[in-house]
PDB file of C-alpha atoms in Angstrom:
ATOM      1  CA  MET P  13     136.716  86.355 256.574  1.00 61.00           C
ATOM      2  CA  ALA P  14     139.054  84.308 254.358  1.00 62.00           C
ATOM      3  CA  GLU P  15     138.454  84.320 250.633  1.00 66.00           C
ATOM      4  CA  VAL P  16     137.576  80.914 249.163  1.00 66.00           C
ATOM      5  CA  LYS P  17     139.805  79.981 246.237  1.00 74.00           C
ATOM      6  CA  THR P  18     138.101  78.514 243.187  1.00 89.00           C
ATOM      7  CA  VAL P  19     139.677  75.240 242.086  1.00 95.00           C
ATOM      8  CA  THR P  20     140.932  75.331 238.499  1.00 97.00           C
ATOM      9  CA  ILE P  21     140.891  72.144 236.431  1.00 97.00           C
ATOM     10  CA  LEU P  22     142.670  71.763 233.096  1.00 98.00           C
ATOM     11  CA  VAL P  23     140.788  69.243 230.931  1.00 97.00           C
ATOM     12  CA  VAL P  24     142.614  67.772 227.933  1.00 96.00           C
ATOM     13  CA  ASP P  25     140.926  65.687 225.233  1.00 94.00           C
ATOM     14  CA  ASN P  26     141.094  65.703 221.453  1.00 93.00           C
ATOM     15  CA  TYR P  27     137.394  64.775 221.201  1.00 91.00           C
ATOM     16  CA  VAL P  28     135.579  68.104 221.400  1.00 94.00           C
ATOM     17  CA  THR P  29     132.291  66.459 222.442  1.00 92.00           C
ATOM     18  CA  VAL P  30     133.935  64.821 225.463  1.00 89.00           C
ATOM     19  CA  LEU P  31     135.759  68.049 226.282  1.00 92.00           C
ATOM     20  CA  GLN P  32     132.533  70.058 226.206  1.00 94.00           C
ATOM     21  CA  LYS P  33     130.645  67.552 228.361  1.00 92.00           C
ATOM     22  CA  VAL P  34     133.366  67.387 231.004  1.00 92.00           C
ATOM     23  CA  GLU P  35     133.701  71.182 230.988  1.00 95.00           C
ATOM     24  CA  LYS P  36     129.946  71.607 231.446  1.00 95.00           C
ATOM     25  CA  ILE P  37     129.790  69.127 234.342  1.00 93.00           C
ATOM     26  CA  LEU P  38     132.738  70.696 236.138  1.00 93.00           C
ATOM     27  CA  LYS P  39     131.565  74.289 235.673  1.00 96.00           C
ATOM     28  CA  LYS P  40     128.107  73.333 236.921  1.00 96.00           C
ATOM     29  CA  SER P  41     129.821  71.947 240.030  1.00 94.00           C
ATOM     30  CA  GLY P  42     131.538  75.287 240.639  1.00 94.00           C
ATOM     31  CA  TYR P  43     135.002  74.655 239.244  1.00 96.00           C
ATOM     32  CA  GLU P  44     137.001  77.006 237.036  1.00 96.00           C
ATOM     33  CA  VAL P  45     137.777  75.059 233.847  1.00 97.00           C
ATOM     34  CA  GLU P  46     140.448  75.460 231.208  1.00 97.00           C
ATOM     35  CA  VAL P  47     140.505  73.210 228.150  1.00 97.00           C
ATOM     36  CA  ALA P  48     143.081  71.987 225.663  1.00 96.00           C
ATOM     37  CA  THR P  49     142.529  69.821 222.587  1.00 95.00           C
ATOM     38  CA  ASP P  50     145.989  68.233 222.599  1.00 93.00           C
ATOM     39  CA  GLY P  51     148.912  67.562 224.904  1.00 92.00           C
ATOM     40  CA  ALA P  52     151.174  70.237 223.409  1.00 93.00           C
ATOM     41  CA  LEU P  53     148.596  72.950 224.047  1.00 95.00           C
ATOM     42  CA  ALA P  54     147.999  71.499 227.517  1.00 96.00           C
ATOM     43  CA  ILE P  55     151.685  71.853 228.443  1.00 95.00           C
ATOM     44  CA  ASN P  56     151.596  75.546 227.571  1.00 95.00           C
ATOM     45  CA  ARG P  57     148.333  76.113 229.463  1.00 96.00           C
ATOM     46  CA  ALA P  58     149.481  74.179 232.520  1.00 97.00           C
ATOM     47  CA  LEU P  59     152.776  76.028 232.798  1.00 96.00           C
ATOM     48  CA  ALA P  60     151.123  79.405 232.247  1.00 96.00           C
ATOM     49  CA  SER P  61     148.236  79.001 234.691  1.00 95.00           C
ATOM     50  CA  LEU P  62     149.322  76.201 237.071  1.00 97.00           C
ATOM     51  CA  PRO P  63     145.899  74.561 237.453  1.00 98.00           C
ATOM     52  CA  ASP P  64     144.983  72.754 240.662  1.00 97.00           C
ATOM     53  CA  ILE P  65     144.510  69.495 238.756  1.00 96.00           C
ATOM     54  CA  VAL P  66     144.889  68.122 235.213  1.00 97.00           C
ATOM     55  CA  VAL P  67     142.340  65.674 233.777  1.00 94.00           C
ATOM     56  CA  SER P  68     143.598  64.253 230.491  1.00 93.00           C
ATOM     57  CA  ALA P  69     142.673  61.674 227.889  1.00 91.00           C
ATOM     58  CA  VAL P  70     145.256  58.939 227.381  1.00 85.00           C
ATOM     59  CA  GLU P  71     145.223  58.618 223.617  1.00 85.00           C
ATOM     60  CA  MET P  72     145.679  61.861 221.692  1.00 88.00           C
ATOM     61  CA  PRO P  73     147.558  62.783 218.533  1.00 84.00           C
ATOM     62  CA  LEU P  74     150.823  64.752 218.693  1.00 85.00           C
ATOM     63  CA  LEU P  75     151.440  64.303 222.415  1.00 90.00           C
ATOM     64  CA  ASP P  76     149.572  61.563 224.283  1.00 88.00           C
ATOM     65  CA  GLY P  77     148.475  61.686 227.901  1.00 88.00           C
ATOM     66  CA  PHE P  78     151.416  59.612 229.140  1.00 85.00           C
ATOM     67  CA  LYS P  79     153.960  61.980 227.613  1.00 90.00           C
ATOM     68  CA  LEU P  80     151.975  64.975 228.888  1.00 93.00           C
ATOM     69  CA  CYS P  81     152.013  63.539 232.400  1.00 90.00           C
ATOM     70  CA  GLN P  82     155.729  62.759 232.164  1.00 89.00           C
ATOM     71  CA  LEU P  83     156.573  66.283 230.980  1.00 93.00           C
ATOM     72  CA  LEU P  84     154.521  67.885 233.742  1.00 95.00           C
ATOM     73  CA  ARG P  85     156.020  65.580 236.391  1.00 90.00           C
ATOM     74  CA  THR P  86     159.613  66.294 235.343  1.00 92.00           C
ATOM     75  CA  ASN P  87     159.172  70.074 235.379  1.00 95.00           C
ATOM     76  CA  PRO P  88     159.798  71.572 238.857  1.00 95.00           C
ATOM     77  CA  ILE P  89     157.074  74.169 238.232  1.00 95.00           C
ATOM     78  CA  SER P  90     154.330  71.610 237.530  1.00 95.00           C
ATOM     79  CA  ARG P  91     155.491  68.359 239.136  1.00 92.00           C
ATOM     80  CA  ASP P  92     153.095  68.579 242.091  1.00 93.00           C
ATOM     81  CA  ILE P  93     149.919  69.184 240.062  1.00 95.00           C
ATOM     82  CA  PRO P  94     147.646  66.147 240.541  1.00 94.00           C
ATOM     83  CA  PHE P  95     147.107  64.258 237.269  1.00 92.00           C
ATOM     84  CA  VAL P  96     144.029  62.168 236.435  1.00 90.00           C
ATOM     85  CA  PHE P  97     143.578  60.143 233.263  1.00 86.00           C
ATOM     86  CA  LEU P  98     140.246  60.047 231.473  1.00 83.00           C
ATOM     87  CA  THR P  99     140.180  56.689 229.730  1.00 77.00           C
ATOM     88  CA  SER P 100     137.986  53.949 228.300  1.00 72.00           C
ATOM     89  CA  LYS P 101     137.686  50.575 230.014  1.00 61.00           C
ATOM     90  CA  LYS P 102     139.643  48.857 227.244  1.00 60.00           C
ATOM     91  CA  THR P 103     142.607  51.183 227.784  1.00 56.00           C
ATOM     92  CA  VAL P 104     142.992  50.632 231.517  1.00 56.00           C
ATOM     93  CA  PRO P 105     144.563  47.161 231.644  1.00 48.00           C
ATOM     94  CA  GLN P 106     146.571  47.428 228.427  1.00 55.00           C
ATOM     95  CA  ARG P 107     148.059  50.915 228.740  1.00 56.00           C
ATOM     96  CA  LEU P 108     147.849  52.117 232.331  1.00 53.00           C
ATOM     97  CA  GLY P 109     149.226  48.915 233.830  1.00 54.00           C
ATOM     98  CA  LYS P 110     152.463  49.206 231.836  1.00 54.00           C
ATOM     99  CA  HIS P 111     153.446  52.536 233.358  1.00 52.00           C
ATOM    100  CA  LEU P 112     155.041  53.197 236.718  1.00 48.00           C
ATOM    101  CA  ARG P 113     151.954  55.132 237.728  1.00 53.00           C
ATOM    102  CA  PRO P 114     153.214  58.677 237.379  1.00 63.00           C
ATOM    103  CA  PHE P 115     149.560  59.739 237.523  1.00 65.00           C
ATOM    104  CA  ASP P 116     147.341  60.027 240.577  1.00 62.00           C
ATOM    105  CA  GLU P 117     144.079  58.434 239.441  1.00 65.00           C
ATOM    106  CA  PHE P 118     141.944  57.547 236.445  1.00 65.00           C
ATOM    107  CA  LEU P 119     138.278  58.009 235.521  1.00 70.00           C
ATOM    108  CA  LEU P 120     136.512  55.630 233.156  1.00 67.00           C
ATOM    109  CA  LYS P 121     134.597  56.780 230.071  1.00 70.00           C
ATOM    110  CA  PRO P 122     131.712  56.798 229.465  1.00 65.00           C
ATOM    111  CA  PHE P 123     130.560  58.454 232.654  1.00 61.00           C
TER     112      PHE P 123
END
């Protein structure tokens, strides 16, 4: 019988409360979850563990979600990892619409 692989999700958000809630929901649903509180830490985690998907906030200090996505997409090791933005409704039209959609999807906060 084939072994079922657990899906690993890297969640990135500088708001610890949001990070904890998303982590709890995903773990309860059976996913393996890694977390990062900023984009720079997320780059290191993503390249070290190669998660199945990255879910990231858009606005973060140091390295925002757009730059994180760009860096992951331009690296041959991580370019095929699906990328989902976690964003507020007010961010969607102003910020996401200006980019050439290097990401795969977005989820609206609050959820």
